[in-house]
Coordinates of C-alpha atoms and ligand atoms in Angstrom, one line a residue:
M1 CA -12.5 18.7 -22.8
D2 CA -9.1 17.3 -23.7
D3 CA -8.1 14.7 -21.1
N4 CA -4.6 16.0 -20.7
L5 CA -5.8 19.4 -20.0
K6 CA -8.2 18.0 -17.4
Q7 CA -5.3 16.3 -15.7
K8 CA -3.1 19.4 -15.7
K9 CA -5.8 21.6 -14.2
R10 CA -6.8 19.1 -11.4
I11 CA -10.2 20.5 -10.8
I12 CA -12.3 19.1 -8.1
L13 CA -16.0 20.0 -8.0
L14 CA -17.0 19.9 -4.4
G15 CA -20.7 19.5 -3.9
V16 CA -22.0 20.4 -0.5
T17 CA -25.5 19.4 0.6
G18 CA -27.8 20.1 3.6
S19 CA -26.3 18.3 6.5
I20 CA -24.8 19.7 9.7
A21 CA -21.5 18.2 8.5
A22 CA -21.4 20.8 5.7
H23 CA -19.2 23.0 7.8
R24 CA -16.5 20.3 7.6
A25 CA -16.4 21.0 3.8
L26 CA -14.2 24.0 4.8
D27 CA -11.4 21.6 6.1
L28 CA -11.7 19.6 2.8
I29 CA -11.4 22.8 0.7
R30 CA -8.2 23.8 2.6
L31 CA -6.7 20.3 2.2
L32 CA -7.5 20.2 -1.5
K33 CA -6.0 23.6 -2.0
T34 CA -2.8 22.6 -0.1
E35 CA -2.6 19.7 -2.6
N36 CA -2.8 22.1 -5.5
Y37 CA -6.3 21.2 -6.6
D38 CA -8.5 23.9 -8.1
V39 CA -11.7 23.6 -6.0
K40 CA -15.1 24.7 -7.3
V41 CA -17.8 24.6 -4.7
V42 CA -21.5 24.0 -5.6
A43 CA -23.8 24.0 -2.7
T44 CA -27.5 23.2 -2.4
E45 CA -29.7 25.9 -0.8
N46 CA -30.0 23.9 2.4
A47 CA -26.2 23.5 2.6
L48 CA -25.9 27.2 3.1
H49 CA -27.6 26.9 6.5
F50 CA -24.5 25.1 7.7
L51 CA -21.7 26.2 5.3
P52 CA -20.4 29.8 5.7
K53 CA -20.5 30.8 2.0
E54 CA -18.0 33.7 2.1
T55 CA -15.5 31.6 4.1
A56 CA -15.8 28.8 1.5
E57 CA -15.2 31.4 -1.2
V58 CA -12.1 32.8 0.5
F59 CA -10.7 29.3 1.1
S60 CA -11.4 28.0 -2.5
G61 CA -10.7 31.2 -4.3
N62 CA -13.9 30.7 -6.4
T63 CA -17.5 31.8 -6.0
V64 CA -19.8 29.2 -4.4
E65 CA -22.6 28.5 -6.8
T66 CA -26.0 27.3 -5.9
S67 CA -28.2 28.0 -8.9
A68 CA -28.0 27.3 -12.6
Y69 CA -29.5 30.7 -13.2
G70 CA -27.2 33.7 -13.4
L71 CA -24.0 31.7 -14.2
G72 CA -23.8 33.7 -17.5
P73 CA -23.5 32.5 -21.0
Q74 CA -19.9 31.1 -20.7
V75 CA -20.5 28.5 -18.0
S76 CA -23.1 25.8 -18.4
H77 CA -23.8 22.9 -16.1
V78 CA -22.6 20.6 -18.8
E79 CA -19.2 22.2 -18.9
W80 CA -19.0 22.1 -15.1
A81 CA -19.9 18.5 -15.2
Q82 CA -17.2 17.6 -17.6
E83 CA -14.2 19.7 -16.7
A84 CA -13.7 18.3 -13.2
S85 CA -11.1 15.6 -12.6
A86 CA -13.7 14.3 -10.1
I87 CA -16.9 15.3 -8.4
L88 CA -17.0 14.9 -4.7
I89 CA -20.2 15.3 -2.7
A90 CA -19.3 15.8 0.9
P91 CA -21.5 15.8 2.9
A92 CA -24.2 13.9 0.9
S93 CA -27.6 14.1 2.6
A94 CA -30.1 11.3 2.4
D95 CA -32.2 13.6 0.3
F96 CA -29.4 14.3 -2.2
I97 CA -28.5 10.6 -2.4
A98 CA -32.1 9.8 -3.3
K99 CA -32.1 12.6 -6.0
M100 CA -29.0 11.2 -7.6
A101 CA -30.5 7.6 -7.6
L102 CA -33.7 8.9 -9.2
G103 CA -31.9 11.1 -11.8
L104 CA -33.6 14.3 -10.6
A105 CA -32.1 17.6 -11.7
D106 CA -33.9 20.4 -9.9
D107 CA -30.9 22.4 -8.8
L108 CA -27.4 23.1 -10.0
L109 CA -25.6 20.3 -8.1
S110 CA -28.1 17.5 -9.1
T111 CA -28.0 18.8 -12.7
I112 CA -24.2 18.6 -12.7
C113 CA -24.3 15.1 -11.4
L114 CA -26.7 14.0 -14.1
A115 CA -24.6 15.5 -16.8
A116 CA -21.3 14.3 -15.4
S117 CA -18.7 12.4 -17.3
S118 CA -16.2 12.7 -14.5
R119 CA -16.1 10.1 -11.6
I120 CA -18.5 10.9 -8.8
L121 CA -17.7 10.1 -5.1
F122 CA -19.9 10.9 -2.2
A123 CA -19.6 10.9 1.6
P124 CA -23.0 10.3 3.3
A125 CA -23.8 12.1 6.5
M126 CA -27.1 11.5 8.3
E127 CA -28.9 9.9 11.3
E128 CA -28.3 6.2 11.6
R129 CA -32.0 5.4 11.1
M130 CA -32.0 7.3 7.9
Y131 CA -28.8 5.6 6.7
D132 CA -30.3 2.1 7.6
H133 CA -33.7 2.9 5.9
P134 CA -34.5 0.5 3.0
A135 CA -35.0 3.5 0.8
T136 CA -31.5 4.8 1.4
K137 CA -30.0 1.3 1.0
T138 CA -31.8 0.9 -2.3
H139 CA -30.5 4.3 -3.5
L140 CA -27.0 3.4 -2.4
S141 CA -27.1 0.2 -4.3
I142 CA -28.3 2.0 -7.5
L143 CA -25.5 4.5 -7.2
K144 CA -23.0 1.6 -6.7
S145 CA -24.2 -0.1 -9.9
W146 CA -23.4 3.1 -11.8
N147 CA -19.9 3.1 -10.4
I148 CA -20.7 6.2 -8.2
R149 CA -18.5 5.5 -5.2
E150 CA -19.6 5.8 -1.6
I151 CA -17.1 6.8 1.1
P152 CA -19.0 5.2 3.9
P153 CA -19.9 7.1 7.1
E154 CA -18.4 6.3 10.4
A155 CA -19.8 5.5 13.9
G156 CA -19.8 8.4 16.3
S157 CA -22.0 11.0 17.9
L158 CA -24.6 12.4 15.5
A159 CA -26.4 15.7 15.2
S160 CA -29.3 14.4 17.3
G161 CA -27.0 13.7 20.2
R162 CA -27.4 10.0 19.7
S163 CA -24.5 7.7 18.7
G164 CA -24.4 5.5 15.7
V165 CA -23.2 5.1 12.1
G166 CA -24.0 8.1 10.0
R167 CA -21.2 10.6 10.8
M168 CA -19.4 11.8 7.6
A169 CA -16.1 9.9 7.1
G170 CA -13.0 11.7 8.3
I171 CA -11.4 14.3 6.1
D172 CA -8.3 12.2 5.6
S173 CA -10.4 9.1 4.5
I174 CA -12.4 11.3 2.0
F175 CA -9.2 12.8 0.7
S176 CA -7.4 9.5 0.1
A177 CA -10.5 8.0 -1.6
L178 CA -10.6 11.0 -3.9
Q179 CA -6.9 10.9 -4.7
E180 CA -7.2 7.2 -5.4
A181 CA -10.0 7.8 -7.8
V182 CA -8.2 10.6 -9.6
R183 CA -5.0 8.5 -9.8
Q184 CA -6.9 5.6 -11.2
D185 CA -8.6 7.7 -13.8
T186 CA -5.3 9.3 -14.8
H187 CA -3.6 5.9 -15.0
E188 CA -6.6 4.5 -17.0
I189 CA -6.6 7.3 -19.4
K190 CA -3.0 6.7 -20.4
D191 CA -2.5 3.0 -20.7
L192 CA -4.9 2.0 -23.6
L193 CA -4.9 5.3 -25.5
G194 CA -4.7 4.6 -29.2
K195 CA -5.3 0.9 -28.8
T196 CA -8.3 -0.9 -30.4
V197 CA -9.8 -3.6 -28.2
L198 CA -12.3 -6.1 -29.6
I199 CA -14.4 -7.9 -27.0
S200 CA -17.1 -10.6 -27.4
A201 CA -19.7 -11.0 -24.6
G202 CA -22.8 -12.8 -23.7
P203 CA -24.4 -16.0 -24.9
T204 CA -25.4 -17.1 -28.4
Y205 CA -28.9 -18.3 -29.3
E206 CA -29.0 -21.1 -31.9
P207 CA -32.5 -21.3 -33.4
I208 CA -34.6 -24.4 -33.3
D209 CA -37.7 -22.8 -34.7
P210 CA -39.1 -19.2 -34.7
V211 CA -40.0 -19.6 -31.0
R212 CA -37.3 -21.8 -29.5
F213 CA -33.6 -21.7 -29.3
I214 CA -30.5 -23.3 -27.6
G215 CA -28.8 -20.8 -25.4
N216 CA -26.9 -20.6 -22.2
R217 CA -26.9 -18.8 -18.9
S218 CA -24.2 -16.2 -19.7
S219 CA -25.3 -12.7 -18.6
G220 CA -22.6 -10.8 -20.5
K221 CA -21.6 -8.9 -17.3
M222 CA -17.9 -9.9 -17.5
G223 CA -17.5 -8.9 -21.1
Y224 CA -19.4 -5.6 -20.6
A225 CA -17.2 -4.9 -17.5
L226 CA -14.1 -5.4 -19.7
A227 CA -15.5 -3.1 -22.3
E228 CA -16.2 -0.4 -19.7
S229 CA -12.7 -0.7 -18.2
A230 CA -11.0 -0.6 -21.6
I231 CA -13.1 2.6 -22.5
R232 CA -12.1 4.3 -19.3
R233 CA -8.5 3.5 -20.0
G234 CA -8.7 5.2 -23.4
A235 CA -9.2 2.3 -25.8
N236 CA -11.3 2.3 -28.9
V237 CA -13.7 -0.5 -28.0
T238 CA -15.8 -2.7 -30.3
L239 CA -18.1 -5.0 -28.3
I240 CA -19.7 -7.9 -30.2
S241 CA -22.6 -8.8 -27.9
G242 CA -24.9 -11.7 -27.8
P243 CA -28.5 -11.2 -26.6
V244 CA -28.2 -9.8 -23.0
A245 CA -30.2 -7.5 -20.8
L246 CA -27.5 -4.9 -20.2
P247 CA -27.4 -1.3 -21.4
P248 CA -24.6 -0.7 -24.0
P249 CA -21.4 0.6 -22.3
H250 CA -21.2 4.4 -22.9
G251 CA -18.5 5.0 -25.6
A252 CA -18.4 1.5 -27.1
N253 CA -19.0 0.6 -30.7
I254 CA -21.6 -2.1 -30.1
V255 CA -22.5 -4.8 -32.6
Y256 CA -25.1 -7.3 -31.8
A257 CA -25.0 -10.9 -32.9
E258 CA -27.4 -13.7 -32.1
T259 CA -25.9 -17.0 -33.4
A260 CA -22.3 -18.3 -33.2
R261 CA -22.1 -17.9 -37.0
E262 CA -23.2 -14.2 -36.8
M263 CA -20.6 -13.7 -34.0
Q264 CA -18.0 -15.3 -36.2
E265 CA -18.7 -13.0 -39.1
K266 CA -18.7 -9.9 -37.0
L267 CA -15.5 -10.9 -35.1
F268 CA -13.7 -11.7 -38.3
H269 CA -14.7 -8.3 -39.8
H270 CA -13.3 -6.3 -36.8
F271 CA -10.3 -8.5 -35.9
P272 CA -7.7 -7.3 -38.4
S273 CA -7.8 -3.7 -36.9
A274 CA -7.7 -4.9 -33.3
D275 CA -4.6 -4.8 -31.0
I276 CA -6.3 -6.9 -28.4
L277 CA -9.0 -9.5 -28.6
I278 CA -10.9 -10.6 -25.5
M279 CA -13.3 -13.5 -26.1
A280 CA -15.6 -13.4 -23.1
A281 CA -18.6 -14.7 -25.0
A282 CA -20.1 -18.1 -24.1
I283 CA -20.4 -19.3 -27.7
S284 CA -22.6 -22.3 -28.2
D285 CA -20.5 -25.4 -29.1
Y286 CA -23.5 -26.8 -31.0
T287 CA -26.2 -25.6 -33.3
T288 CA -29.2 -27.2 -34.9
K289 CA -28.5 -29.0 -38.2
N290 CA -31.7 -27.7 -39.6
S291 CA -33.9 -25.1 -37.9
F292 CA -37.7 -25.1 -38.6
S293 CA -39.1 -22.0 -40.4
Q294 CA -42.5 -22.6 -38.7
K295 CA -43.2 -23.3 -35.1
K296 CA -43.0 -27.1 -34.4
K297 CA -46.3 -28.3 -33.1
K298 CA -46.4 -31.1 -30.5
D299 CA -47.5 -34.5 -31.9
G300 CA -47.4 -36.8 -28.9
K301 CA -44.0 -38.3 -30.0
D302 CA -40.5 -37.8 -28.7
W303 CA -38.6 -35.0 -30.5
L304 CA -35.0 -35.7 -31.4
L305 CA -32.9 -32.7 -32.3
H306 CA -30.0 -33.1 -34.7
L307 CA -27.1 -30.9 -33.5
E308 CA -23.9 -30.2 -35.2
E309 CA -20.7 -28.5 -33.9
N310 CA -20.2 -24.8 -34.4
P311 CA -16.9 -23.6 -35.7
D312 CA -14.3 -22.8 -33.0
I313 CA -14.1 -19.1 -33.6
L314 CA -11.3 -18.3 -31.1
F315 CA -9.2 -21.0 -32.6
S316 CA -9.6 -19.7 -36.2
L317 CA -9.1 -16.1 -35.1
A318 CA -5.9 -17.0 -33.3
K319 CA -4.7 -18.8 -36.4
A320 CA -5.4 -15.6 -38.5
R321 CA -3.6 -13.3 -36.1
R322 CA -0.9 -10.9 -37.2
P323 CA 2.2 -10.0 -35.0
G324 CA 1.5 -7.6 -32.2
Q325 CA -2.1 -8.8 -31.6
T326 CA -2.8 -10.1 -28.1
I327 CA -5.5 -12.6 -27.5
M328 CA -7.2 -13.6 -24.2
G329 CA -9.7 -16.4 -24.2
F330 CA -12.1 -17.4 -21.5
A331 CA -13.0 -20.9 -20.3
A332 CA -16.3 -21.7 -18.5
E333 CA -15.6 -24.8 -16.5
T334 CA -17.3 -26.8 -13.8
A335 CA -14.0 -27.7 -12.3
L336 CA -10.6 -25.9 -12.7
V337 CA -7.9 -28.4 -13.6
K338 CA -4.7 -26.6 -14.5
K339 CA -3.4 -29.3 -16.9
E340 CA -6.7 -29.2 -18.8
L341 CA -6.7 -25.5 -18.9
Q342 CA -3.1 -25.3 -20.2
D343 CA -4.1 -27.8 -22.9
K344 CA -7.1 -25.6 -23.8
L345 CA -4.9 -22.5 -24.0
L346 CA -2.4 -24.3 -26.3
R347 CA -5.2 -25.9 -28.4
K348 CA -6.8 -22.5 -29.0
G349 CA -3.5 -20.7 -29.6
V350 CA -4.2 -17.8 -27.2
D351 CA -1.8 -15.8 -25.1
L352 CA -3.8 -15.8 -21.9
L353 CA -6.7 -17.9 -20.7
A354 CA -9.1 -16.7 -17.9
A355 CA -11.0 -19.6 -16.5
N356 CA -14.0 -19.4 -14.2
N357 CA -15.7 -22.0 -12.2
I358 CA -19.4 -21.6 -13.2
S359 CA -20.6 -24.2 -10.6
E360 CA -19.3 -22.1 -7.6
T361 CA -22.1 -20.3 -5.8
G362 CA -21.8 -16.5 -5.9
S363 CA -19.6 -16.4 -9.0
G364 CA -19.8 -17.1 -12.7
F365 CA -22.9 -16.7 -14.9
G366 CA -25.3 -14.0 -13.9
S367 CA -23.4 -13.0 -10.7
D368 CA -21.8 -9.6 -10.2
N369 CA -18.8 -11.4 -8.8
N370 CA -16.4 -14.0 -10.1
T371 CA -13.4 -16.1 -9.4
I372 CA -10.9 -16.3 -12.2
L373 CA -7.8 -18.5 -12.6
L374 CA -5.6 -16.8 -15.1
I375 CA -2.8 -18.7 -17.0
D376 CA -0.5 -17.7 -19.8
Q377 CA 1.1 -19.5 -22.7
D378 CA 4.6 -19.9 -21.1
G379 CA 3.1 -21.4 -18.0
L380 CA 4.8 -18.6 -16.0
L381 CA 1.5 -17.1 -14.9
S382 CA -1.0 -18.9 -12.7
E383 CA -3.0 -16.5 -10.6
E384 CA -6.4 -16.7 -9.0
K385 CA -8.5 -13.7 -8.1
S386 CA -12.0 -13.3 -6.7
G387 CA -14.0 -10.1 -6.6
A388 CA -16.5 -7.9 -8.4
K389 CA -16.5 -8.4 -12.2
K390 CA -15.7 -4.6 -12.5
D391 CA -12.5 -5.0 -10.5
L392 CA -11.6 -8.3 -12.2
A393 CA -11.9 -6.5 -15.5
D394 CA -9.3 -3.9 -14.5
W395 CA -7.0 -6.7 -13.2
L396 CA -7.4 -8.7 -16.5
I397 CA -6.5 -5.6 -18.6
N398 CA -3.5 -5.0 -16.4
K399 CA -2.4 -8.6 -17.1
I400 CA -2.9 -8.1 -20.9
L401 CA -0.8 -5.0 -20.8
L402 CA 1.9 -6.7 -18.9
H403 CA 1.9 -9.6 -21.3
R404 CA 2.2 -7.1 -24.3
T405 CA 5.2 -5.3 -22.6
R406 CA 6.9 -8.7 -22.0
A407 CA 6.2 -9.8 -25.6
L408 CA 7.7 -6.5 -26.9
Q409 CA 10.8 -6.9 -24.7
N410 CA 11.3 -10.5 -26.0
R411 CA 11.0 -9.3 -29.6
N412 CA 13.6 -6.6 -29.0
D413 CA 16.1 -8.9 -27.1
Ligands
LIG501 N1 -15.2 -20.3 -28.2 C1 -15.2 -20.0 -29.5 N2 -16.0 -20.7 -30.4 C2 -16.8 -21.7 -29.9 C3 -16.7 -22.0 -28.5 C4 -16.0 -21.3 -27.7 O1 -14.6 -19.1 -30.0 N3 -17.5 -22.4 -30.7 C5 -14.4 -19.5 -27.3 C6 -15.1 -18.8 -26.1 O2 -15.4 -17.5 -26.4 C7 -14.0 -18.8 -25.0 C8 -13.1 -20.0 -25.4 O3 -13.4 -20.3 -26.7 O4 -13.1 -17.7 -25.1 C9 -13.3 -21.3 -24.5 O5 -14.7 -21.6 -24.5 P1 -15.2 -22.9 -23.8 O6 -16.6 -23.1 -23.9 O7 -14.6 -23.0 -22.3 O8 -14.3 -24.0 -24.5 P2 -14.7 -25.0 -25.7 O9 -13.8 -24.7 -26.8 O10 -16.1 -24.9 -26.0 O11 -14.2 -26.3 -25.1 P3 -15.1 -27.3 -24.1 O12 -16.4 -26.8 -24.0 O13 -14.9 -28.6 -24.8 O14 -14.3 -27.3 -22.8

């Protein structure tokens, strides 16, 4: 469906599952309707033990659906999954959370979640022991890794009469999390629409012989997070990826490259049509002078490898740039010294340089988190930010867009 249409219609698909908190979905429906959302309710069979179906239909103005059968030829679960501005599961039972994490699709709601392209949020509601169980924790972390957002439960009295954490979050908290998600999506859809973003990610492998190579510890997570963020914000994304163990981001034009030379060739091919270049790849500075075509056997002697410098791809891309292109480089350092970083930025000829300290524990290569020091060409910007690579990706793209706006203003002055 056309994204603008999706925005205008403001459809929320409210999934209700089997928990005593299901009756509170009525308050949610009323609040969403007051805020001019069109609310479509899909309930599981068990939810209907707690949710008064007819009341939910009167409040929402739509029929409450439970089964994929009998929806008629016009409505399929795929359409339902895609037309919503967001899918909110409230309450989400332990059973339903497990289903989503396992990718099961044995009723209408779980099928919709599996086919969804809209953002999914869920508000768990269950006994504290169930919430704390390792199975639930594992399922929650799987959903988190897929960017399915949890609205955490609160402490309070539970259905069993005990007290603990497991009560569904308050209606206001759920509503503001939902609004934030819809607002972010709307914002993201607009700001890179029509732009082409070229991103490099991951390590390079320089061959020694058919078995061995020189590589590095880059996981590609930062570059892939940048690609995902740019796609969500409407960009046309080409991702030049070194060898990594990550699934290709949905919607990216992915091009694999193994060596620095291959990466150079692919980047130069795609660079002329790019508006923005982000070089997050950890490109090997050195390659073997001559690689062996057969496996080198050991012979009881020392083995000296002759290495030569690889071309500096970023430097030559920046030299070949045309007006209007914005370039962000990365710097993997073991210590962040501002003066050295500023020199590197100027040497490479980039607009922005995102430096990370790879020796810090809990950030850098392989980690889901990072700490980045971002500087710009004029020395005006020097900001440090820590967080999940996904959030840092959004932040870096915000900074690129800000830089482009400023550059445009300067050109017009
Ligand atoms: N880079 C590149 N070509 C290379 C090496 C690095 O295009 N042969 C790019 C990286 O993708 C990154 C930036 O240059 O965006 C900085 O990489 P980094 O390894 O920090 O810098 P180097 O140029 O290798 O400098 P040094 O290792 O001496 O600090």
